[in-house]
Amino acid sequence: MKILKYLFLLSLLSLVALTVFVATQKGIFSVERSKVINSPRATVYNYVNDFRNYEDFESWSVEDPTMRMTFPNKTAGNGASFYWEGSEGKGNAITLKTKEGESIQQKMNFDGTAADVNWTFKDTLAGKTKVTWKAKGTMSFLFKIYTALNGGSDNIIGTISEKSLANIDKNLDYETRTYAIKVNGVVKKIETPYIKQTFTSEISKVNKNARIVIPKLIEFSETNSLSTNGKPFIIYHTYDTASGLAKISICLPINKEISTSAGSDITAGKLNGFEAVKTTLKGDYIHTNEAIAKTTAFINNEKIIPDLSWSHLEILTISKLDTKSPSKLMTEIYFPTKPKVIPVAKVPVYQPQTETQTAKPATPAPATPKTTEEEDSEF
């Protein structure tokens, strides 16, 4: 019995000593990990910038089947946030500042452990991206004990980060490489009234701008009791690959023509009916150039005359507002064409004879025997 008491006292003293040791530590940590991701920088940045994707790549979420994430309306860009709760605790995160395609600064809290998180994205050879994840903060008392017993904060937090970066690479490798392009051929588009915002944009940022403008158009339509009549679309008035700029109108189709007040940044218009070569892209927007190239080749091969008064139109059939998975996106691309001119056959003009004209007797044609087909026909 004395031995058991001694062992108990020894364990108690060890626990007290560990508690005192942990309590006297500052609990400040700084952890950094990097990985080269096998996807373009813009794609990686957009993926990490949207909190909806965190349940697919954050290791603590992937490994905890009880994890429940809650997302507000804004999940990407400055001010975006989300909340989570799982078997090991609950927390939240908010994006404080972003620099397009280059960096993301966030604040995370997890059961009393607070961290400033910084992501950076840099181009590497062959279109890959070096992603660096850095977290700096202060641990809660319980987390200090946990890390002290499991190899320290760099080991615990660093392992979580390494697994998360590996998941990003694996997920994007599938998402960006799963796509299909189909040139559907010549179609006719009917006239469509719409509300829009028109401006000049960098081509690489058109879809980002669409995610900002489309909710504004939807809010405008709801405020003014307008009924939408299809999916949002983008009219490319110009498309200059040399400068990387395009003049665009981001549009929301409505069921009737309207007028807007002077000075409004949202205006109304009508897309007249037109003929076009249609191409369907299923997958990430990074494949748009390939879809355009295949459409152009089809137009040239079929000797179709393009209408060069404007560039093209994209209907966002399934956009990033509808899905977080790039492989599930669907975009319909329409390149306007000039209708083929159908030659009109000359019809003989009937001229009645005058009284002074003398009709010549018709020369009878030689009789020809009827064939079986002619005999059976009514004509």
Coordinates of C-alpha atoms in Angstrom, one line a residue:
M1 CA 0.0 0.0 0.0
K2 CA 2.8 2.4 0.8
I3 CA 4.3 1.8 -2.7
L4 CA 1.0 2.7 -4.3
K5 CA 0.8 5.9 -2.2
Y6 CA 4.3 6.9 -3.2
L7 CA 3.5 6.2 -6.8
F8 CA 0.4 8.3 -6.5
L9 CA 2.2 11.2 -4.8
L10 CA 5.0 11.0 -7.4
S11 CA 2.5 11.2 -10.3
L12 CA 0.7 14.1 -8.5
L13 CA 4.0 15.9 -8.0
S14 CA 4.9 15.3 -11.7
L15 CA 1.6 16.6 -12.8
V16 CA 1.9 19.7 -10.6
A17 CA 5.5 20.3 -11.9
L18 CA 4.3 20.0 -15.5
T19 CA 1.4 22.3 -14.8
V20 CA 3.7 24.9 -13.2
F21 CA 6.2 24.5 -16.1
V22 CA 3.5 25.0 -18.7
A23 CA 1.9 27.8 -16.9
T24 CA 5.2 29.8 -16.7
Q25 CA 5.7 29.4 -20.5
K26 CA 4.7 32.3 -22.7
G27 CA 2.9 30.0 -25.2
I28 CA 3.9 32.0 -28.2
F29 CA 4.4 30.0 -31.4
S30 CA 5.6 30.6 -34.9
V31 CA 5.3 27.9 -37.5
E32 CA 6.0 28.0 -41.2
R33 CA 5.7 25.4 -44.0
S34 CA 5.9 25.5 -47.8
K35 CA 5.0 23.3 -50.7
V36 CA 5.1 23.5 -54.5
I37 CA 1.6 23.0 -55.8
N38 CA 1.1 21.5 -59.2
S39 CA -1.4 24.2 -60.4
P40 CA -1.3 27.8 -61.7
R41 CA -0.9 30.5 -59.1
A42 CA -4.3 32.2 -59.9
T43 CA -6.0 28.8 -59.4
V44 CA -4.3 28.1 -56.1
Y45 CA -4.9 31.6 -54.8
N46 CA -8.7 31.5 -55.7
Y47 CA -9.0 28.1 -54.1
V48 CA -7.4 29.1 -50.8
N49 CA -9.1 32.5 -50.8
D50 CA -12.6 30.8 -50.6
F51 CA -13.4 29.4 -47.1
R52 CA -15.9 27.0 -48.6
N53 CA -12.9 24.9 -49.7
Y54 CA -11.4 24.5 -46.3
E55 CA -13.6 21.6 -45.4
D56 CA -12.0 19.7 -48.3
F57 CA -8.4 20.5 -47.5
E58 CA -7.8 21.5 -43.9
S59 CA -6.5 18.3 -42.3
W60 CA -8.3 18.7 -39.0
S61 CA -11.6 19.0 -41.0
V62 CA -10.9 16.1 -43.3
E63 CA -9.9 13.8 -40.4
D64 CA -12.9 14.7 -38.2
P65 CA -16.2 13.3 -39.5
T66 CA -18.1 15.2 -36.8
M67 CA -16.9 18.6 -38.1
R68 CA -19.6 21.0 -39.0
M69 CA -18.8 24.2 -40.8
T70 CA -21.0 27.3 -41.1
F71 CA -20.6 29.8 -43.9
P72 CA -22.1 33.3 -44.1
N73 CA -22.8 35.0 -47.5
K74 CA -19.3 36.2 -47.9
T75 CA -16.7 33.4 -48.0
A76 CA -13.9 34.9 -50.2
G77 CA -11.9 38.1 -50.1
N78 CA -11.6 40.8 -47.4
G79 CA -14.1 40.3 -44.6
A80 CA -14.9 36.7 -45.5
S81 CA -15.4 34.4 -42.6
F82 CA -16.5 31.0 -41.4
Y83 CA -17.1 29.0 -38.2
W84 CA -16.6 25.4 -37.3
E85 CA -17.3 22.9 -34.5
G86 CA -16.0 19.4 -34.1
S87 CA -15.1 16.7 -31.6
E88 CA -11.9 18.5 -30.6
G89 CA -13.4 22.0 -30.2
K90 CA -14.8 25.0 -32.1
G91 CA -13.3 28.0 -33.8
N92 CA -13.7 30.7 -36.4
A93 CA -11.6 32.5 -39.0
I94 CA -11.8 35.8 -40.9
T95 CA -9.8 37.2 -43.8
L96 CA -8.3 40.6 -43.0
K97 CA -6.5 41.5 -46.1
T98 CA -5.8 40.1 -49.6
K99 CA -3.4 41.0 -52.4
E100 CA -4.8 39.5 -55.6
G101 CA -2.9 36.3 -56.5
E102 CA -0.1 37.1 -54.0
S103 CA -1.1 36.9 -50.4
I104 CA -3.9 36.3 -47.9
Q105 CA -3.9 37.5 -44.2
Q106 CA -6.3 35.9 -41.8
K107 CA -7.1 35.7 -38.1
M108 CA -8.0 32.3 -36.6
N109 CA -9.3 31.3 -33.1
F110 CA -9.5 27.8 -31.9
D111 CA -10.7 27.2 -28.3
G112 CA -8.7 30.1 -26.9
T113 CA -5.7 29.7 -29.2
A114 CA -5.4 32.7 -31.5
A115 CA -3.2 32.9 -34.6
D116 CA -2.3 35.3 -37.3
V117 CA -2.1 33.3 -40.5
N118 CA -0.4 34.4 -43.7
W119 CA -0.5 32.7 -47.1
T120 CA 1.9 33.7 -49.9
F121 CA 1.8 32.4 -53.5
K122 CA 4.8 32.6 -55.9
D123 CA 5.2 31.3 -59.5
T124 CA 7.7 28.5 -60.1
L125 CA 8.8 26.7 -63.3
A126 CA 6.3 24.9 -65.5
G127 CA 3.3 26.8 -64.2
K128 CA 3.4 25.5 -60.7
T129 CA 3.0 27.5 -57.5
K130 CA 5.0 27.7 -54.3
V131 CA 2.6 28.2 -51.4
T132 CA 3.9 29.3 -48.0
W133 CA 1.7 29.0 -44.9
K134 CA 2.8 30.8 -41.7
A135 CA 1.0 31.0 -38.4
K136 CA 2.1 33.1 -35.4
G137 CA 0.1 33.4 -32.2
T138 CA -0.5 32.5 -28.5
M139 CA -1.6 29.1 -27.3
S140 CA -4.3 28.4 -24.7
F141 CA -3.3 26.7 -21.5
L142 CA -4.7 23.3 -22.6
F143 CA -3.1 23.6 -25.9
K144 CA 0.3 24.3 -24.3
I145 CA -0.1 21.1 -22.2
Y146 CA -1.0 19.2 -25.4
T147 CA 2.0 20.4 -27.4
A148 CA 4.3 19.9 -24.5
L149 CA 3.3 16.2 -24.3
N150 CA 3.5 15.8 -28.1
G151 CA 6.7 17.2 -29.3
G152 CA 6.1 20.9 -29.3
S153 CA 4.0 23.5 -31.2
D154 CA 6.2 23.2 -34.4
N155 CA 5.6 19.5 -34.6
I156 CA 1.8 19.6 -33.9
I157 CA 0.9 22.7 -35.9
G158 CA 3.5 22.0 -38.6
T159 CA 2.1 18.5 -39.2
I160 CA -1.4 19.9 -39.6
S161 CA -0.1 22.5 -42.1
E162 CA 1.9 19.9 -44.1
K163 CA -1.2 17.6 -44.5
S164 CA -3.4 20.6 -45.5
L165 CA -0.9 21.7 -48.2
A166 CA -0.8 18.2 -49.5
N167 CA -4.6 18.1 -49.7
I168 CA -4.6 21.3 -51.7
D169 CA -2.2 19.9 -54.2
K170 CA -4.2 16.6 -54.6
N171 CA -7.6 18.3 -54.8
L172 CA -6.5 21.0 -57.3
D173 CA -4.7 18.4 -59.4
Y174 CA -8.0 16.7 -59.9
E175 CA -10.2 19.8 -60.2
T176 CA -8.1 21.6 -62.8
R177 CA -7.5 18.6 -64.9
T178 CA -11.1 17.3 -65.1
Y179 CA -12.7 19.3 -67.9
A180 CA -14.4 18.8 -71.3
I181 CA -14.8 21.1 -74.3
K182 CA -17.5 20.6 -77.0
V183 CA -18.1 22.8 -80.0
N184 CA -21.9 22.5 -80.5
G185 CA -22.0 24.3 -83.8
V186 CA -24.2 27.1 -85.2
V187 CA -27.2 28.1 -83.1
K188 CA -29.7 31.0 -82.9
K189 CA -30.0 33.1 -79.8
I190 CA -33.3 34.9 -79.2
E191 CA -33.5 38.5 -78.0
T192 CA -33.0 38.9 -74.3
P193 CA -33.7 42.0 -72.1
Y194 CA -31.3 42.4 -69.2
I195 CA -29.8 44.6 -66.5
K196 CA -26.0 45.2 -66.5
Q197 CA -22.9 46.9 -65.3
T198 CA -20.4 47.8 -68.1
F199 CA -16.7 48.5 -67.5
T200 CA -13.2 47.6 -68.7
S201 CA -11.5 44.7 -66.8
E202 CA -8.4 42.7 -66.9
I203 CA -9.3 39.5 -68.7
S204 CA -7.8 37.4 -65.9
K205 CA -10.1 39.2 -63.4
V206 CA -13.4 39.0 -65.3
N207 CA -14.8 36.0 -63.4
K208 CA -13.7 37.6 -60.1
N209 CA -15.5 40.8 -61.0
A210 CA -18.6 38.7 -62.0
R211 CA -18.7 37.2 -58.5
I212 CA -18.9 40.8 -57.1
V213 CA -21.3 42.3 -59.7
I214 CA -23.8 39.4 -60.1
P215 CA -25.1 39.6 -56.4
K216 CA -25.6 43.4 -56.9
L217 CA -27.7 42.7 -60.0
I218 CA -29.7 40.1 -58.2
E219 CA -30.3 42.5 -55.3
F220 CA -31.3 45.2 -57.7
S221 CA -33.8 42.9 -59.4
E222 CA -35.3 41.8 -56.1
T223 CA -35.6 45.4 -54.8
N224 CA -37.4 46.4 -58.0
S225 CA -39.6 43.3 -58.2
L226 CA -38.0 42.1 -61.5
S227 CA -38.2 38.5 -62.5
T228 CA -35.0 36.9 -63.7
N229 CA -35.2 34.9 -66.9
G230 CA -32.1 32.7 -67.1
K231 CA -28.5 32.5 -65.9
P232 CA -26.1 35.5 -65.7
F233 CA -24.0 36.2 -68.7
I234 CA -21.0 38.3 -69.8
I235 CA -20.9 40.3 -73.1
Y236 CA -17.4 40.8 -74.3
H237 CA -17.6 44.0 -76.4
T238 CA -13.8 43.8 -76.9
Y239 CA -11.3 41.2 -76.1
D240 CA -7.6 42.3 -76.4
T241 CA -5.2 39.5 -75.5
A242 CA -2.2 41.8 -76.3
S243 CA -3.1 44.3 -73.6
G244 CA -4.9 41.7 -71.4
L245 CA -8.0 44.0 -71.3
A246 CA -11.6 43.5 -72.2
K247 CA -14.6 45.8 -72.3
I248 CA -17.4 43.8 -70.8
S249 CA -21.0 44.0 -69.6
I250 CA -21.9 41.6 -66.8
C251 CA -25.7 41.0 -67.2
L252 CA -28.6 39.4 -65.5
P253 CA -31.5 38.4 -67.9
I254 CA -35.0 39.7 -67.0
N255 CA -38.4 39.0 -68.4
K256 CA -39.2 42.5 -69.7
E257 CA -37.5 45.7 -70.9
I258 CA -37.1 48.5 -68.3
S259 CA -35.6 51.9 -68.0
T260 CA -33.3 52.8 -65.1
S261 CA -32.8 56.2 -63.5
A262 CA -30.1 58.5 -64.7
G263 CA -26.8 58.2 -62.9
S264 CA -27.4 54.6 -61.8
D265 CA -24.4 52.3 -62.1
I266 CA -26.8 49.5 -63.1
T267 CA -28.4 50.1 -66.5
A268 CA -30.8 48.2 -68.7
G269 CA -30.5 46.9 -72.3
K270 CA -31.6 44.3 -74.8
L271 CA -29.5 41.7 -76.5
N272 CA -30.9 41.3 -80.1
G273 CA -31.3 37.8 -81.5
F274 CA -28.2 36.6 -83.4
E275 CA -26.6 33.5 -84.9
A276 CA -23.5 32.2 -83.3
V277 CA -21.1 29.2 -83.0
K278 CA -21.7 27.7 -79.5
T279 CA -19.1 25.9 -77.4
T280 CA -19.7 24.3 -74.0
L281 CA -16.8 24.3 -71.5
K282 CA -17.2 22.0 -68.5
G283 CA -14.5 22.7 -65.9
D284 CA -12.3 25.4 -64.6
Y285 CA -12.0 28.8 -66.3
I286 CA -8.3 28.3 -67.0
H287 CA -9.4 26.2 -70.0
T288 CA -11.3 29.1 -71.6
N289 CA -8.5 29.9 -74.0
E290 CA -8.5 26.4 -75.3
A291 CA -12.3 26.5 -75.7
I292 CA -11.9 29.8 -77.7
A293 CA -9.1 28.3 -79.8
K294 CA -11.3 25.3 -80.7
T295 CA -14.2 27.6 -81.5
T296 CA -12.0 29.7 -83.8
A297 CA -10.7 26.6 -85.6
F298 CA -14.3 25.4 -86.2
I299 CA -15.3 28.8 -87.6
N300 CA -12.3 28.7 -90.0
N301 CA -12.7 25.1 -91.0
E302 CA -16.4 25.5 -91.8
K303 CA -15.7 28.8 -93.6
I304 CA -18.2 30.6 -91.4
I305 CA -18.1 34.4 -91.5
P306 CA -17.7 35.9 -88.0
D307 CA -19.5 39.1 -86.9
L308 CA -16.6 41.3 -85.8
S309 CA -18.8 44.1 -84.4
W310 CA -18.3 42.6 -81.0
S311 CA -16.3 39.7 -79.5
H312 CA -18.4 37.0 -77.8
L313 CA -20.8 36.1 -75.0
E314 CA -20.4 33.7 -72.1
I315 CA -23.4 32.3 -70.2
L316 CA -22.4 31.2 -66.6
T317 CA -24.6 28.1 -66.6
I318 CA -22.9 26.8 -63.4
S319 CA -20.7 29.5 -61.8
K320 CA -18.6 29.8 -58.7
L321 CA -21.7 31.2 -57.0
D322 CA -23.4 27.8 -57.6
T323 CA -20.5 25.4 -56.8
K324 CA -17.1 25.5 -55.0
S325 CA -15.7 22.7 -57.3
P326 CA -13.9 24.0 -60.4
S327 CA -14.5 20.7 -62.2
K328 CA -18.3 21.3 -61.9
L329 CA -18.4 24.7 -63.5
M330 CA -20.2 25.0 -66.9
T331 CA -19.8 27.9 -69.3
E332 CA -21.5 28.3 -72.7
I333 CA -19.5 30.5 -75.1
Y334 CA -21.1 32.1 -78.2
F335 CA -19.2 33.7 -81.0
P336 CA -21.5 35.8 -83.2
T337 CA -21.5 35.0 -86.9
K338 CA -23.1 36.5 -90.0
P339 CA -25.9 34.5 -91.5
K340 CA -25.2 32.7 -94.8
V341 CA -26.6 34.5 -97.8
I342 CA -28.9 32.2 -99.7
P343 CA -28.9 32.9 -103.4
V344 CA -32.4 33.7 -104.8
A345 CA -33.4 31.9 -108.0
K346 CA -34.6 34.2 -110.8
V347 CA -38.4 33.7 -111.4
P348 CA -39.5 34.4 -115.1
V349 CA -41.6 37.5 -115.3
Y350 CA -45.0 37.1 -117.1
Q351 CA -45.7 39.7 -119.7
P352 CA -49.2 39.5 -121.3
Q353 CA -49.3 39.8 -125.1
T354 CA -50.7 43.0 -126.7
E355 CA -53.3 42.9 -129.5
T356 CA -50.6 43.8 -132.0
Q357 CA -48.5 40.8 -131.1
T358 CA -49.1 37.7 -133.2
A359 CA -48.9 34.4 -131.4
K360 CA -46.8 31.9 -133.1
P361 CA -48.2 28.4 -133.2
A362 CA -46.5 26.1 -130.7
T363 CA -44.4 23.4 -132.2
P364 CA -45.7 20.1 -130.7
A365 CA -43.1 18.2 -128.7
P366 CA -42.5 14.7 -129.6
A367 CA -44.4 12.2 -127.5
T368 CA -42.4 10.2 -125.0
P369 CA -43.7 7.2 -123.2
K370 CA -44.4 7.6 -119.5
T371 CA -42.2 5.6 -117.1
T372 CA -43.8 3.5 -114.4
E373 CA -42.8 6.1 -111.7
E374 CA -44.5 8.9 -113.7
E375 CA -47.6 6.9 -114.2
D376 CA -48.0 6.1 -110.5
S377 CA -47.4 9.7 -109.5
E378 CA -50.2 12.3 -109.2
F379 CA -47.8 14.9 -110.6

